[in-house]
PDB file of C-alpha atoms in Angstrom:
ATOM      1  CA  UNK M   1       0.060  -0.003   0.037  1.00  0.00           C
ATOM      2  CA  UNK M   2       2.781   2.346   0.902  1.00  0.00           C
ATOM      3  CA  UNK M   3       4.454   2.225  -2.623  1.00  0.00           C
ATOM      4  CA  UNK M   4       1.097   3.380  -4.159  1.00  0.00           C
ATOM      5  CA  UNK M   5       0.888   6.250  -1.741  1.00  0.00           C
ATOM      6  CA  UNK M   6       4.472   7.311  -2.554  1.00  0.00           C
ATOM      7  CA  UNK M   7       3.702   7.132  -6.222  1.00  0.00           C
ATOM      8  CA  UNK M   8       0.539   9.255  -5.825  1.00  0.00           C
ATOM      9  CA  UNK M   9       2.495  11.735  -3.824  1.00  0.00           C
ATOM     10  CA  UNK M  10       5.184  11.883  -6.388  1.00  0.00           C
ATOM     11  CA  UNK M  11       2.688  12.443  -9.227  1.00  0.00           C
ATOM     12  CA  UNK M  12       0.904  15.124  -7.287  1.00  0.00           C
ATOM     13  CA  UNK M  13       4.275  16.914  -6.511  1.00  0.00           C
ATOM     14  CA  UNK M  14       5.288  16.644 -10.166  1.00  0.00           C
ATOM     15  CA  UNK M  15       2.019  18.136 -11.316  1.00  0.00           C
ATOM     16  CA  UNK M  16       2.388  21.103  -8.921  1.00  0.00           C
ATOM     17  CA  UNK M  17       5.703  21.883 -10.365  1.00  0.00           C
ATOM     18  CA  UNK M  18       5.151  21.132 -14.133  1.00  0.00           C
ATOM     19  CA  UNK M  19       1.786  22.945 -14.640  1.00  0.00           C
ATOM     20  CA  UNK M  20       2.948  26.343 -13.330  1.00  0.00           C
ATOM     21  CA  UNK M  21       6.052  25.971 -15.378  1.00  0.00           C
ATOM     22  CA  UNK M  22       4.050  25.364 -18.521  1.00  0.00           C
ATOM     23  CA  UNK M  23       2.026  28.508 -17.835  1.00  0.00           C
ATOM     24  CA  UNK M  24       5.254  30.540 -17.446  1.00  0.00           C
ATOM     25  CA  UNK M  25       6.598  29.111 -20.696  1.00  0.00           C
ATOM     26  CA  UNK M  26       3.389  29.888 -22.734  1.00  0.00           C
ATOM     27  CA  UNK M  27       3.238  33.441 -21.281  1.00  0.00           C
ATOM     28  CA  UNK M  28       6.906  34.087 -22.131  1.00  0.00           C
ATOM     29  CA  UNK M  29       6.402  32.676 -25.745  1.00  0.00           C
ATOM     30  CA  UNK M  30       3.376  35.024 -26.203  1.00  0.00           C
ATOM     31  CA  UNK M  31       5.379  37.988 -24.864  1.00  0.00           C
ATOM     32  CA  UNK M  32       8.296  37.098 -27.102  1.00  0.00           C
ATOM     33  CA  UNK M  33       6.071  36.769 -30.155  1.00  0.00           C
ATOM     34  CA  UNK M  34       4.594  40.191 -29.473  1.00  0.00           C
ATOM     35  CA  UNK M  35       8.126  41.720 -28.911  1.00  0.00           C
ATOM     36  CA  UNK M  36       9.746  40.342 -32.002  1.00  0.00           C
ATOM     37  CA  UNK M  37       6.837  40.347 -34.442  1.00  0.00           C
ATOM     38  CA  UNK M  38       7.491  41.823 -37.845  1.00  0.00           C
ATOM     39  CA  UNK M  39       7.083  45.595 -37.818  1.00  0.00           C
ATOM     40  CA  UNK M  40       5.063  47.483 -40.373  1.00  0.00           C
ATOM     41  CA  UNK M  41       7.676  50.006 -41.479  1.00  0.00           C
ATOM     42  CA  UNK M  42       7.054  53.635 -42.221  1.00  0.00           C
ATOM     43  CA  UNK M  43       7.168  54.111 -46.009  1.00  0.00           C
ATOM     44  CA  UNK M  44       9.554  56.515 -47.716  1.00  0.00           C
ATOM     45  CA  UNK M  45       8.235  60.057 -47.729  1.00  0.00           C
ATOM     46  CA  UNK M  46       6.728  61.021 -51.124  1.00  0.00           C
ATOM     47  CA  UNK M  47       8.106  64.562 -50.407  1.00  0.00           C
ATOM     48  CA  UNK M  48      11.527  63.873 -49.027  1.00  0.00           C
ATOM     49  CA  UNK M  49      12.512  67.563 -49.463  1.00  0.00           C
ATOM     50  CA  UNK M  50      10.101  68.598 -46.715  1.00  0.00           C
ATOM     51  CA  UNK M  51      11.902  68.700 -43.346  1.00  0.00           C
ATOM     52  CA  UNK M  52      10.293  69.765 -40.081  1.00  0.00           C
ATOM     53  CA  UNK M  53      12.527  71.447 -37.515  1.00  0.00           C
ATOM     54  CA  UNK M  54      11.080  70.800 -34.047  1.00  0.00           C
ATOM     55  CA  UNK M  55      12.172  72.591 -30.921  1.00  0.00           C
ATOM     56  CA  UNK M  56      12.430  70.013 -28.224  1.00  0.00           C
ATOM     57  CA  UNK M  57      11.501  71.708 -25.105  1.00  0.00           C
ATOM     58  CA  UNK M  58      13.388  69.349 -22.805  1.00  0.00           C
ATOM     59  CA  UNK M  59      16.750  70.216 -24.304  1.00  0.00           C
ATOM     60  CA  UNK M  60      16.031  73.561 -26.036  1.00  0.00           C
ATOM     61  CA  UNK M  61      17.574  72.063 -29.125  1.00  0.00           C
ATOM     62  CA  UNK M  62      16.217  71.807 -32.649  1.00  0.00           C
ATOM     63  CA  UNK M  63      15.820  68.429 -34.146  1.00  0.00           C
ATOM     64  CA  UNK M  64      15.059  67.825 -37.884  1.00  0.00           C
ATOM     65  CA  UNK M  65      12.640  65.056 -39.177  1.00  0.00           C
ATOM     66  CA  UNK M  66      11.083  64.138 -42.542  1.00  0.00           C
ATOM     67  CA  UNK M  67       7.454  65.170 -42.885  1.00  0.00           C
ATOM     68  CA  UNK M  68       6.029  61.690 -42.367  1.00  0.00           C
ATOM     69  CA  UNK M  69       8.419  60.984 -39.411  1.00  0.00           C
ATOM     70  CA  UNK M  70       7.119  64.156 -37.856  1.00  0.00           C
ATOM     71  CA  UNK M  71       3.422  63.213 -38.440  1.00  0.00           C
ATOM     72  CA  UNK M  72       4.022  59.771 -36.918  1.00  0.00           C
ATOM     73  CA  UNK M  73       5.518  61.431 -33.827  1.00  0.00           C
ATOM     74  CA  UNK M  74       2.541  63.714 -33.472  1.00  0.00           C
ATOM     75  CA  UNK M  75      -0.062  60.962 -33.934  1.00  0.00           C
ATOM     76  CA  UNK M  76       1.699  58.735 -31.361  1.00  0.00           C
ATOM     77  CA  UNK M  77       1.722  61.609 -28.873  1.00  0.00           C
ATOM     78  CA  UNK M  78      -1.621  63.103 -29.516  1.00  0.00           C
ATOM     79  CA  UNK M  79      -4.063  60.080 -29.716  1.00  0.00           C
ATOM     80  CA  UNK M  80      -4.280  56.930 -27.559  1.00  0.00           C
ATOM     81  CA  UNK M  81      -2.781  53.837 -29.424  1.00  0.00           C
ATOM     82  CA  UNK M  82      -5.922  51.750 -28.622  1.00  0.00           C
ATOM     83  CA  UNK M  83      -8.097  54.086 -30.817  1.00  0.00           C
ATOM     84  CA  UNK M  84      -9.395  52.602 -34.024  1.00  0.00           C
ATOM     85  CA  UNK M  85      -7.094  52.714 -37.151  1.00  0.00           C
ATOM     86  CA  UNK M  86      -9.536  55.070 -38.906  1.00  0.00           C
ATOM     87  CA  UNK M  87      -9.326  57.596 -36.043  1.00  0.00           C
ATOM     88  CA  UNK M  88      -5.460  57.469 -36.179  1.00  0.00           C
ATOM     89  CA  UNK M  89      -5.652  58.028 -39.867  1.00  0.00           C
ATOM     90  CA  UNK M  90      -7.886  61.086 -39.266  1.00  0.00           C
ATOM     91  CA  UNK M  91      -5.394  62.316 -36.672  1.00  0.00           C
ATOM     92  CA  UNK M  92      -2.616  61.937 -39.258  1.00  0.00           C
ATOM     93  CA  UNK M  93      -4.526  63.968 -41.841  1.00  0.00           C
ATOM     94  CA  UNK M  94      -5.017  66.720 -39.257  1.00  0.00           C
ATOM     95  CA  UNK M  95      -1.414  66.673 -38.064  1.00  0.00           C
ATOM     96  CA  UNK M  96       0.050  66.642 -41.518  1.00  0.00           C
ATOM     97  CA  UNK M  97      -2.390  69.424 -42.710  1.00  0.00           C
ATOM     98  CA  UNK M  98      -1.528  71.597 -39.730  1.00  0.00           C
ATOM     99  CA  UNK M  99       2.298  71.490 -40.365  1.00  0.00           C
ATOM    100  CA  UNK M 100       1.996  71.894 -44.144  1.00  0.00           C
ATOM    101  CA  UNK M 101      -0.105  75.005 -43.765  1.00  0.00           C
ATOM    102  CA  UNK M 102       2.449  76.358 -41.375  1.00  0.00           C
ATOM    103  CA  UNK M 103       5.191  75.656 -43.760  1.00  0.00           C
ATOM    104  CA  UNK M 104       3.327  77.190 -46.715  1.00  0.00           C
ATOM    105  CA  UNK M 105       2.464  80.324 -44.629  1.00  0.00           C
ATOM    106  CA  UNK M 106       6.088  80.442 -43.192  1.00  0.00           C
ATOM    107  CA  UNK M 107       4.378  81.121 -39.821  1.00  0.00           C
ATOM    108  CA  UNK M 108       7.336  80.719 -37.513  1.00  0.00           C
ATOM    109  CA  UNK M 109       7.159  84.039 -35.540  1.00  0.00           C
ATOM    110  CA  UNK M 110       6.282  82.136 -32.252  1.00  0.00           C
ATOM    111  CA  UNK M 111       9.371  79.931 -32.305  1.00  0.00           C
ATOM    112  CA  UNK M 112      13.111  80.588 -32.071  1.00  0.00           C
ATOM    113  CA  UNK M 113      14.966  81.165 -35.234  1.00  0.00           C
ATOM    114  CA  UNK M 114      15.425  77.854 -37.164  1.00  0.00           C
ATOM    115  CA  UNK M 115      12.570  75.995 -35.638  1.00  0.00           C
ATOM    116  CA  UNK M 116       9.074  75.580 -37.102  1.00  0.00           C
ATOM    117  CA  UNK M 117       7.175  74.108 -34.260  1.00  0.00           C
ATOM    118  CA  UNK M 118       7.721  73.091 -30.599  1.00  0.00           C
ATOM    119  CA  UNK M 119       6.785  69.615 -29.365  1.00  0.00           C
ATOM    120  CA  UNK M 120       4.076  70.937 -27.066  1.00  0.00           C
ATOM    121  CA  UNK M 121       0.411  71.773 -27.132  1.00  0.00           C
ATOM    122  CA  UNK M 122       1.387  75.311 -28.263  1.00  0.00           C
ATOM    123  CA  UNK M 123       1.589  73.610 -31.703  1.00  0.00           C
ATOM    124  CA  UNK M 124       1.371  69.704 -31.673  1.00  0.00           C
ATOM    125  CA  UNK M 125       2.714  67.269 -29.128  1.00  0.00           C
ATOM    126  CA  UNK M 126       5.558  65.302 -30.591  1.00  0.00           C
ATOM    127  CA  UNK M 127       7.579  62.234 -29.443  1.00  0.00           C
ATOM    128  CA  UNK M 128      10.642  60.919 -31.300  1.00  0.00           C
ATOM    129  CA  UNK M 129      10.987  57.207 -32.217  1.00  0.00           C
ATOM    130  CA  UNK M 130      13.567  56.791 -29.426  1.00  0.00           C
ATOM    131  CA  UNK M 131      11.115  58.201 -26.964  1.00  0.00           C
ATOM    132  CA  UNK M 132       8.391  55.931 -28.142  1.00  0.00           C
ATOM    133  CA  UNK M 133      10.681  52.907 -27.686  1.00  0.00           C
ATOM    134  CA  UNK M 134      11.383  53.926 -24.117  1.00  0.00           C
ATOM    135  CA  UNK M 135       7.680  54.642 -23.469  1.00  0.00           C
ATOM    136  CA  UNK M 136       6.201  51.474 -24.943  1.00  0.00           C
ATOM    137  CA  UNK M 137       8.892  48.975 -24.097  1.00  0.00           C
ATOM    138  CA  UNK M 138       8.195  45.420 -25.289  1.00  0.00           C
ATOM    139  CA  UNK M 139       4.873  46.713 -26.906  1.00  0.00           C
ATOM    140  CA  UNK M 140       6.815  49.027 -29.206  1.00  0.00           C
ATOM    141  CA  UNK M 141       6.713  46.653 -32.270  1.00  0.00           C
ATOM    142  CA  UNK M 142       2.995  46.225 -32.188  1.00  0.00           C
ATOM    143  CA  UNK M 143       2.223  49.865 -31.408  1.00  0.00           C
ATOM    144  CA  UNK M 144       4.538  51.423 -33.926  1.00  0.00           C
ATOM    145  CA  UNK M 145       3.230  49.140 -36.623  1.00  0.00           C
ATOM    146  CA  UNK M 146      -0.227  50.481 -35.963  1.00  0.00           C
ATOM    147  CA  UNK M 147       0.847  54.123 -36.097  1.00  0.00           C
ATOM    148  CA  UNK M 148       2.957  53.464 -39.292  1.00  0.00           C
ATOM    149  CA  UNK M 149      -0.005  51.851 -40.898  1.00  0.00           C
ATOM    150  CA  UNK M 150      -2.119  54.965 -40.260  1.00  0.00           C
ATOM    151  CA  UNK M 151       0.677  57.230 -41.639  1.00  0.00           C
ATOM    152  CA  UNK M 152       1.378  54.971 -44.715  1.00  0.00           C
ATOM    153  CA  UNK M 153      -2.340  54.871 -45.714  1.00  0.00           C
ATOM    154  CA  UNK M 154      -2.673  58.687 -45.647  1.00  0.00           C
ATOM    155  CA  UNK M 155       0.893  59.551 -46.807  1.00  0.00           C
ATOM    156  CA  UNK M 156       1.151  62.825 -48.628  1.00  0.00           C
ATOM    157  CA  UNK M 157      -2.527  63.680 -48.018  1.00  0.00           C
ATOM    158  CA  UNK M 158      -3.837  66.906 -46.526  1.00  0.00           C
ATOM    159  CA  UNK M 159      -7.296  68.428 -45.931  1.00  0.00           C
ATOM    160  CA  UNK M 160      -8.035  71.393 -48.224  1.00  0.00           C
ATOM    161  CA  UNK M 161     -10.723  74.013 -48.697  1.00  0.00           C
ATOM    162  CA  UNK M 162     -10.874  75.627 -52.182  1.00  0.00           C
ATOM    163  CA  UNK M 163      -7.577  74.008 -52.844  1.00  0.00           C
ATOM    164  CA  UNK M 164      -5.776  75.412 -49.893  1.00  0.00           C
ATOM    165  CA  UNK M 165      -4.759  73.376 -46.700  1.00  0.00           C
ATOM    166  CA  UNK M 166      -7.095  74.287 -43.909  1.00  0.00           C
ATOM    167  CA  UNK M 167      -6.210  75.457 -40.445  1.00  0.00           C
ATOM    168  CA  UNK M 168      -6.496  72.003 -39.001  1.00  0.00           C
ATOM    169  CA  UNK M 169      -7.270  72.680 -35.328  1.00  0.00           C
ATOM    170  CA  UNK M 170      -8.383  69.785 -33.116  1.00  0.00           C
ATOM    171  CA  UNK M 171      -9.280  69.095 -29.504  1.00  0.00           C
ATOM    172  CA  UNK M 172      -9.635  66.268 -27.061  1.00  0.00           C
ATOM    173  CA  UNK M 173     -13.170  66.941 -25.835  1.00  0.00           C
ATOM    174  CA  UNK M 174     -15.888  69.452 -26.454  1.00  0.00           C
ATOM    175  CA  UNK M 175     -19.024  68.077 -24.650  1.00  0.00           C
ATOM    176  CA  UNK M 176     -21.399  67.257 -27.573  1.00  0.00           C
ATOM    177  CA  UNK M 177     -20.531  70.012 -30.054  1.00  0.00           C
ATOM    178  CA  UNK M 178     -17.574  71.305 -31.933  1.00  0.00           C
ATOM    179  CA  UNK M 179     -16.854  75.019 -31.893  1.00  0.00           C
ATOM    180  CA  UNK M 180     -17.387  77.767 -34.411  1.00  0.00           C
ATOM    181  CA  UNK M 181     -14.238  79.415 -35.441  1.00  0.00           C
ATOM    182  CA  UNK M 182     -15.212  82.854 -34.078  1.00  0.00           C
ATOM    183  CA  UNK M 183     -15.405  81.259 -30.560  1.00  0.00           C
ATOM    184  CA  UNK M 184     -11.577  81.191 -30.497  1.00  0.00           C
ATOM    185  CA  UNK M 185     -10.180  82.704 -33.756  1.00  0.00           C
ATOM    186  CA  UNK M 186     -12.338  85.888 -33.625  1.00  0.00           C
ATOM    187  CA  UNK M 187     -13.214  85.484 -37.243  1.00  0.00           C
ATOM    188  CA  UNK M 188     -15.638  83.286 -39.191  1.00  0.00           C
ATOM    189  CA  UNK M 189     -14.050  80.334 -41.094  1.00  0.00           C
ATOM    190  CA  UNK M 190     -16.523  78.500 -43.352  1.00  0.00           C
ATOM    191  CA  UNK M 191     -15.101  75.048 -42.750  1.00  0.00           C
ATOM    192  CA  UNK M 192     -14.895  75.425 -38.966  1.00  0.00           C
ATOM    193  CA  UNK M 193     -18.634  75.307 -38.027  1.00  0.00           C
ATOM    194  CA  UNK M 194     -20.202  73.824 -34.958  1.00  0.00           C
ATOM    195  CA  UNK M 195     -21.529  70.149 -35.481  1.00  0.00           C
ATOM    196  CA  UNK M 196     -23.008  67.612 -33.040  1.00  0.00           C
ATOM    197  CA  UNK M 197     -20.518  65.073 -31.536  1.00  0.00           C
ATOM    198  CA  UNK M 198     -22.696  63.479 -28.868  1.00  0.00           C
ATOM    199  CA  UNK M 199     -20.234  60.623 -28.325  1.00  0.00           C
ATOM    200  CA  UNK M 200     -17.692  62.742 -26.380  1.00  0.00           C
ATOM    201  CA  UNK M 201     -20.280  63.808 -23.696  1.00  0.00           C
ATOM    202  CA  UNK M 202     -19.201  61.129 -21.185  1.00  0.00           C
ATOM    203  CA  UNK M 203     -15.496  61.933 -21.433  1.00  0.00           C
ATOM    204  CA  UNK M 204     -16.179  65.598 -20.893  1.00  0.00           C
ATOM    205  CA  UNK M 205     -18.157  64.857 -17.737  1.00  0.00           C
ATOM    206  CA  UNK M 206     -15.242  62.782 -16.462  1.00  0.00           C
ATOM    207  CA  UNK M 207     -12.885  65.671 -17.175  1.00  0.00           C
ATOM    208  CA  UNK M 208     -15.318  67.990 -15.293  1.00  0.00           C
ATOM    209  CA  UNK M 209     -15.311  70.684 -17.967  1.00  0.00           C
ATOM    210  CA  UNK M 210     -17.733  71.625 -20.748  1.00  0.00           C
ATOM    211  CA  UNK M 211     -14.838  71.912 -23.040  1.00  0.00           C
ATOM    212  CA  UNK M 212     -11.170  71.036 -22.886  1.00  0.00           C
ATOM    213  CA  UNK M 213      -8.064  72.763 -24.323  1.00  0.00           C
ATOM    214  CA  UNK M 214      -7.397  72.718 -27.967  1.00  0.00           C
ATOM    215  CA  UNK M 215      -4.267  70.705 -29.064  1.00  0.00           C
ATOM    216  CA  UNK M 216      -3.171  73.219 -31.600  1.00  0.00           C
ATOM    217  CA  UNK M 217      -3.503  76.898 -31.489  1.00  0.00           C
ATOM    218  CA  UNK M 218      -3.856  79.538 -34.228  1.00  0.00           C
TER     219      UNK M 218
END
């Protein structure tokens, strides 16, 4: 009888050791797959001659990026990565339009000589690829692929009105309605008219404000 008891105890002990080990192996394999999955790369800029000079506020130095690299850094910084791809693409269009209009207008009076924009809400928040790697860690491959996809699928595209890039202002929350341009620009702009956006009512209530700061300023 004793040998049977010893065998049962041995099987039980082995089970208690092996099963947790298997779970650890499966978890590590899943994490490894996520970490080393194939990255969707950022496609080459169709307009390689366009360079965006960004004043990095943490160092007070100017860094230069190609247009699409800059747009990628803005999308990654301005919109949560778990938003749908179509939302990220819309953000990419707005970000690209904003900087292209600024370049066309040569509107750099609010930044130091040599810079075009800052990396803050004064213009558009921006994070470099190195900063994103540090921020996202092992999730970097998956997340940068999603951002790159949104940039690639809108590459070179801007939003225009009468053939001219619009003033692509955007905000995080407005509590059910967008704003008319004269609410903050002191002039009427035909493409910046108030429309209903009921879906953001809950987020506005959580933030405790009927409307929240604009991410880009005129």
